């Protein structure tokens, strides 16, 4: 099987090479071969509903989250502003009002 990348526009797997470009036969999208490496290497972080998250977004907690080593709980509906996306087990670095600096998993938040 070939190692050609999927189409970034429609995610079709039927792409082919045409000179210095890749071409998608389904949506007619063309993109340079040099751009394909940066598209595949980018990690996309999504919330619980599948929306793509970005630095600076505001999210809402969808589940009560107990903090290890303390009796504090982050309640459902707590808004967290100005998130920062990071690599690792916990995808989000943020500050929660009343609690402080925190790391959250993207599966427990939704974008506002």
Short mmCIF file of N, CA and C in Angstrom, two decimals:
data_model
loop_
_atom_site.label_atom_id
_atom_site.label_comp_id
_atom_site.label_asym_id
_atom_site.label_seq_id
_atom_site.Cartn_x
_atom_site.Cartn_y
_atom_site.Cartn_z
N UNK A 1 0.84 -1.18 0.00
CA UNK A 1 0.00 0.00 0.00
C UNK A 1 0.89 1.25 0.00
N UNK A 2 0.40 2.32 -0.54
CA UNK A 2 1.20 3.55 -0.62
C UNK A 2 1.13 4.32 0.70
N UNK A 3 2.12 5.17 0.91
CA UNK A 3 2.19 5.97 2.12
C UNK A 3 1.80 7.42 1.85
N UNK A 4 0.86 7.64 0.95
CA UNK A 4 0.42 8.99 0.63
C UNK A 4 -0.50 9.51 1.72
N UNK A 5 -0.43 10.80 2.05
CA UNK A 5 -1.28 11.36 3.10
C UNK A 5 -2.73 11.49 2.65
N UNK A 6 -3.63 11.52 3.61
CA UNK A 6 -5.05 11.77 3.31
C UNK A 6 -5.24 13.23 2.95
N UNK A 7 -6.32 13.52 2.26
CA UNK A 7 -6.63 14.89 1.86
C UNK A 7 -6.95 15.72 3.10
N UNK A 8 -6.32 16.90 3.27
CA UNK A 8 -6.62 17.75 4.43
C UNK A 8 -7.99 18.42 4.34
N UNK A 9 -8.57 18.49 3.16
CA UNK A 9 -9.87 19.14 2.99
C UNK A 9 -11.03 18.19 3.27
N UNK A 10 -10.95 16.96 2.73
CA UNK A 10 -12.10 16.04 2.87
C UNK A 10 -11.73 14.71 3.51
N UNK A 11 -10.47 14.50 3.86
CA UNK A 11 -9.95 13.28 4.50
C UNK A 11 -10.03 12.04 3.61
N UNK A 12 -10.09 12.22 2.33
CA UNK A 12 -10.11 11.10 1.40
C UNK A 12 -8.76 10.39 1.39
N UNK A 13 -8.77 9.08 1.28
CA UNK A 13 -7.53 8.31 1.25
C UNK A 13 -7.05 8.04 -0.18
N UNK A 14 -7.78 8.52 -1.17
CA UNK A 14 -7.47 8.25 -2.57
C UNK A 14 -6.62 9.34 -3.22
N UNK A 15 -5.69 9.92 -2.50
CA UNK A 15 -4.84 10.97 -3.05
C UNK A 15 -3.78 10.36 -3.97
N UNK A 16 -3.24 11.21 -4.85
CA UNK A 16 -2.16 10.77 -5.73
C UNK A 16 -1.19 11.92 -5.93
N UNK A 17 0.01 11.56 -6.40
CA UNK A 17 1.06 12.56 -6.64
C UNK A 17 0.94 13.10 -8.05
N UNK A 18 1.20 14.41 -8.19
CA UNK A 18 1.23 15.06 -9.49
C UNK A 18 2.36 16.08 -9.47
N UNK A 19 3.55 15.65 -9.86
CA UNK A 19 4.70 16.54 -9.82
C UNK A 19 5.10 16.83 -8.38
N UNK A 20 5.10 18.12 -7.99
CA UNK A 20 5.46 18.51 -6.63
C UNK A 20 4.24 18.66 -5.73
N UNK A 21 3.08 18.20 -6.17
CA UNK A 21 1.85 18.35 -5.40
C UNK A 21 1.18 17.00 -5.15
N UNK A 22 0.31 16.99 -4.16
CA UNK A 22 -0.63 15.89 -3.96
C UNK A 22 -1.98 16.38 -4.44
N UNK A 23 -2.81 15.47 -4.98
CA UNK A 23 -4.12 15.84 -5.52
C UNK A 23 -5.16 14.86 -4.96
N UNK A 24 -6.32 15.39 -4.61
CA UNK A 24 -7.44 14.58 -4.16
C UNK A 24 -8.43 14.45 -5.32
N UNK A 25 -8.73 13.24 -5.78
CA UNK A 25 -9.67 13.10 -6.89
C UNK A 25 -11.13 13.34 -6.50
N UNK A 26 -11.43 13.27 -5.21
CA UNK A 26 -12.82 13.43 -4.78
C UNK A 26 -13.25 14.88 -4.67
N UNK A 27 -12.36 15.75 -4.13
CA UNK A 27 -12.75 17.16 -3.96
C UNK A 27 -11.88 18.10 -4.81
N UNK A 28 -10.93 17.58 -5.56
CA UNK A 28 -10.04 18.35 -6.44
C UNK A 28 -9.11 19.29 -5.69
N UNK A 29 -8.87 19.03 -4.40
CA UNK A 29 -7.95 19.86 -3.60
C UNK A 29 -6.52 19.48 -3.95
N UNK A 30 -5.66 20.48 -4.13
CA UNK A 30 -4.24 20.26 -4.39
C UNK A 30 -3.43 20.96 -3.32
N UNK A 31 -2.35 20.31 -2.84
CA UNK A 31 -1.48 20.92 -1.85
C UNK A 31 -0.06 20.42 -2.08
N UNK A 32 0.96 21.25 -1.76
CA UNK A 32 2.35 20.88 -2.02
C UNK A 32 2.80 19.74 -1.11
N UNK A 33 3.74 18.96 -1.60
CA UNK A 33 4.27 17.83 -0.82
C UNK A 33 4.95 18.30 0.46
N UNK A 34 5.56 19.47 0.44
CA UNK A 34 6.24 19.97 1.63
C UNK A 34 5.27 20.30 2.75
N UNK A 35 4.04 20.66 2.42
CA UNK A 35 3.04 20.99 3.44
C UNK A 35 2.47 19.74 4.09
N UNK A 36 2.59 18.59 3.44
CA UNK A 36 2.01 17.35 3.97
C UNK A 36 2.66 16.93 5.28
N UNK A 37 3.96 17.14 5.42
CA UNK A 37 4.65 16.74 6.65
C UNK A 37 4.16 17.56 7.84
N UNK A 38 3.92 18.85 7.64
CA UNK A 38 3.46 19.69 8.75
C UNK A 38 2.01 19.41 9.10
N UNK A 39 1.20 18.99 8.14
CA UNK A 39 -0.21 18.67 8.41
C UNK A 39 -0.30 17.40 9.24
N UNK A 40 0.48 16.37 8.90
CA UNK A 40 0.43 15.11 9.62
C UNK A 40 1.01 15.24 11.02
N UNK A 41 2.00 16.10 11.22
CA UNK A 41 2.66 16.22 12.50
C UNK A 41 1.88 17.03 13.53
N UNK A 42 0.89 17.80 13.10
CA UNK A 42 0.14 18.64 14.03
C UNK A 42 -0.86 17.80 14.80
N UNK A 43 -0.84 17.93 16.13
CA UNK A 43 -1.78 17.21 16.98
C UNK A 43 -3.00 18.08 17.21
N UNK A 44 -4.16 17.53 16.97
CA UNK A 44 -5.41 18.26 17.15
C UNK A 44 -6.04 17.81 18.46
N UNK A 45 -6.35 18.77 19.34
CA UNK A 45 -6.97 18.46 20.62
C UNK A 45 -8.43 18.88 20.53
N UNK A 46 -9.32 17.95 20.86
CA UNK A 46 -10.76 18.18 20.77
C UNK A 46 -11.41 18.06 22.14
N UNK A 47 -12.52 18.77 22.32
CA UNK A 47 -13.27 18.69 23.57
C UNK A 47 -14.19 17.47 23.55
N UNK A 48 -15.05 17.34 24.56
CA UNK A 48 -15.92 16.17 24.66
C UNK A 48 -16.94 16.08 23.53
N UNK A 49 -17.27 17.20 22.89
CA UNK A 49 -18.22 17.21 21.78
C UNK A 49 -17.55 17.11 20.42
N UNK A 50 -16.22 17.08 20.38
CA UNK A 50 -15.50 16.96 19.12
C UNK A 50 -15.07 18.28 18.52
N UNK A 51 -15.30 19.39 19.22
CA UNK A 51 -14.87 20.70 18.72
C UNK A 51 -13.36 20.84 18.92
N UNK A 52 -12.68 21.45 17.96
CA UNK A 52 -11.24 21.65 18.05
C UNK A 52 -10.96 22.79 19.03
N UNK A 53 -10.05 22.53 19.96
CA UNK A 53 -9.65 23.55 20.94
C UNK A 53 -8.39 24.26 20.48
N UNK A 54 -8.25 25.53 20.91
CA UNK A 54 -7.06 26.32 20.59
C UNK A 54 -6.65 27.09 21.84
N UNK A 55 -5.41 27.57 21.84
CA UNK A 55 -4.94 28.39 22.96
C UNK A 55 -5.82 29.62 23.10
N UNK A 56 -6.17 29.96 24.34
CA UNK A 56 -6.96 31.15 24.61
C UNK A 56 -8.45 30.92 24.62
N UNK A 57 -8.92 29.72 24.31
CA UNK A 57 -10.35 29.42 24.33
C UNK A 57 -10.89 29.42 25.75
N UNK A 58 -12.21 29.54 25.85
CA UNK A 58 -12.92 29.40 27.12
C UNK A 58 -13.69 28.09 27.06
N UNK A 59 -13.57 27.29 28.13
CA UNK A 59 -14.24 26.00 28.19
C UNK A 59 -15.05 25.90 29.47
N UNK A 60 -15.98 24.93 29.49
CA UNK A 60 -16.81 24.66 30.66
C UNK A 60 -16.58 23.20 31.07
N UNK A 61 -16.49 22.96 32.37
CA UNK A 61 -16.31 21.61 32.90
C UNK A 61 -17.65 20.88 32.81
N UNK A 62 -17.65 19.63 32.32
CA UNK A 62 -18.90 18.89 32.12
C UNK A 62 -19.14 17.83 33.19
N UNK A 63 -18.24 17.69 34.15
CA UNK A 63 -18.35 16.65 35.17
C UNK A 63 -17.69 17.15 36.44
N UNK A 64 -18.23 16.80 37.61
CA UNK A 64 -17.56 17.14 38.87
C UNK A 64 -16.19 16.47 38.89
N UNK A 65 -15.14 17.24 39.11
CA UNK A 65 -13.78 16.71 39.14
C UNK A 65 -13.21 16.86 40.54
N UNK A 66 -12.91 15.75 41.19
CA UNK A 66 -12.29 15.76 42.51
C UNK A 66 -10.80 15.96 42.34
N UNK A 67 -10.21 16.79 43.19
CA UNK A 67 -8.77 17.04 43.13
C UNK A 67 -8.06 16.07 44.05
N UNK A 68 -7.07 15.38 43.52
CA UNK A 68 -6.32 14.43 44.32
C UNK A 68 -5.58 15.16 45.43
N UNK A 69 -5.59 14.57 46.61
CA UNK A 69 -4.85 15.12 47.73
C UNK A 69 -5.53 16.29 48.41
N UNK A 70 -6.79 16.55 48.06
CA UNK A 70 -7.50 17.65 48.71
C UNK A 70 -8.99 17.34 48.71
N UNK A 71 -9.74 18.12 49.46
CA UNK A 71 -11.19 17.91 49.52
C UNK A 71 -11.93 18.82 48.54
N UNK A 72 -11.19 19.56 47.73
CA UNK A 72 -11.81 20.47 46.77
C UNK A 72 -12.39 19.71 45.57
N UNK A 73 -13.45 20.28 45.00
CA UNK A 73 -14.10 19.72 43.82
C UNK A 73 -14.35 20.85 42.83
N UNK A 74 -14.05 20.59 41.56
CA UNK A 74 -14.42 21.53 40.50
C UNK A 74 -15.80 21.11 40.04
N UNK A 75 -16.78 21.98 40.22
CA UNK A 75 -18.18 21.66 39.95
C UNK A 75 -18.50 21.72 38.45
N UNK A 76 -19.56 21.00 38.07
CA UNK A 76 -20.07 21.04 36.70
C UNK A 76 -20.45 22.48 36.37
N UNK A 77 -20.11 22.91 35.16
CA UNK A 77 -20.46 24.25 34.71
C UNK A 77 -19.43 25.32 35.02
N UNK A 78 -18.35 24.96 35.71
CA UNK A 78 -17.30 25.93 36.00
C UNK A 78 -16.64 26.37 34.70
N UNK A 79 -16.60 27.69 34.47
CA UNK A 79 -15.96 28.22 33.26
C UNK A 79 -14.48 28.42 33.52
N UNK A 80 -13.69 28.00 32.56
CA UNK A 80 -12.24 28.17 32.62
C UNK A 80 -11.85 28.99 31.41
N UNK A 81 -11.28 30.17 31.65
CA UNK A 81 -10.93 31.08 30.57
C UNK A 81 -9.45 30.98 30.24
N UNK A 82 -9.13 31.32 29.00
CA UNK A 82 -7.74 31.45 28.54
C UNK A 82 -6.93 30.17 28.77
N UNK A 83 -7.37 29.07 28.18
CA UNK A 83 -6.65 27.81 28.33
C UNK A 83 -5.40 27.80 27.48
N UNK A 84 -4.46 26.93 27.84
CA UNK A 84 -3.23 26.74 27.07
C UNK A 84 -3.10 25.25 26.79
N UNK A 85 -2.93 24.86 25.54
CA UNK A 85 -2.83 23.45 25.16
C UNK A 85 -1.38 22.98 25.29
N UNK A 86 -1.21 21.79 25.85
CA UNK A 86 0.12 21.21 26.05
C UNK A 86 0.10 19.74 25.64
N UNK A 87 1.28 19.17 25.45
CA UNK A 87 1.40 17.75 25.16
C UNK A 87 1.45 16.99 26.48
N UNK A 88 1.02 15.75 26.45
CA UNK A 88 1.08 14.92 27.65
C UNK A 88 -0.26 14.29 27.95
N UNK A 89 -0.35 13.68 29.13
CA UNK A 89 -1.57 13.01 29.55
C UNK A 89 -2.72 13.99 29.73
N UNK A 90 -2.45 15.13 30.35
CA UNK A 90 -3.44 16.19 30.52
C UNK A 90 -3.18 17.24 29.45
N UNK A 91 -4.20 17.55 28.64
CA UNK A 91 -4.03 18.37 27.45
C UNK A 91 -4.08 19.87 27.72
N UNK A 92 -4.65 20.30 28.85
CA UNK A 92 -4.95 21.72 29.07
C UNK A 92 -4.28 22.21 30.36
N UNK A 93 -3.54 23.32 30.25
CA UNK A 93 -3.05 24.06 31.42
C UNK A 93 -3.94 25.27 31.58
N UNK A 94 -4.38 25.55 32.81
CA UNK A 94 -5.29 26.67 33.01
C UNK A 94 -5.26 27.11 34.47
N UNK A 95 -5.98 28.20 34.75
CA UNK A 95 -6.22 28.66 36.10
C UNK A 95 -7.70 28.60 36.36
N UNK A 96 -8.09 27.91 37.43
CA UNK A 96 -9.49 27.81 37.81
C UNK A 96 -9.71 28.79 38.96
N UNK A 97 -10.72 29.65 38.84
CA UNK A 97 -11.01 30.63 39.88
C UNK A 97 -11.29 29.93 41.21
N UNK A 98 -10.64 30.38 42.27
CA UNK A 98 -10.84 29.82 43.59
C UNK A 98 -9.98 28.61 43.89
N UNK A 99 -9.31 28.07 42.88
CA UNK A 99 -8.49 26.88 43.10
C UNK A 99 -7.04 27.13 42.70
N UNK A 100 -6.82 27.74 41.53
CA UNK A 100 -5.47 28.06 41.09
C UNK A 100 -5.07 27.31 39.83
N UNK A 101 -3.76 27.17 39.64
CA UNK A 101 -3.23 26.52 38.44
C UNK A 101 -3.62 25.06 38.42
N UNK A 102 -3.94 24.55 37.24
CA UNK A 102 -4.48 23.21 37.14
C UNK A 102 -4.20 22.64 35.76
N UNK A 103 -4.17 21.33 35.67
CA UNK A 103 -4.09 20.62 34.39
C UNK A 103 -5.37 19.82 34.25
N UNK A 104 -6.00 19.92 33.07
CA UNK A 104 -7.25 19.22 32.81
C UNK A 104 -7.12 18.35 31.58
N UNK A 105 -7.95 17.32 31.52
CA UNK A 105 -8.04 16.50 30.31
C UNK A 105 -9.14 17.08 29.44
N UNK A 106 -8.90 17.08 28.14
CA UNK A 106 -9.86 17.68 27.21
C UNK A 106 -11.19 16.91 27.15
N UNK A 107 -11.21 15.67 27.58
CA UNK A 107 -12.45 14.88 27.53
C UNK A 107 -13.46 15.32 28.59
N UNK A 108 -13.05 16.13 29.56
CA UNK A 108 -13.94 16.59 30.62
C UNK A 108 -14.38 18.04 30.46
N UNK A 109 -14.14 18.64 29.30
CA UNK A 109 -14.54 20.03 29.06
C UNK A 109 -15.25 20.15 27.73
N UNK A 110 -16.03 21.22 27.60
CA UNK A 110 -16.63 21.55 26.30
C UNK A 110 -16.38 23.02 26.01
N UNK A 111 -16.22 23.33 24.75
CA UNK A 111 -15.93 24.70 24.32
C UNK A 111 -17.17 25.56 24.46
N UNK A 112 -16.97 26.80 24.91
CA UNK A 112 -18.09 27.73 25.07
C UNK A 112 -18.25 28.54 23.81
#
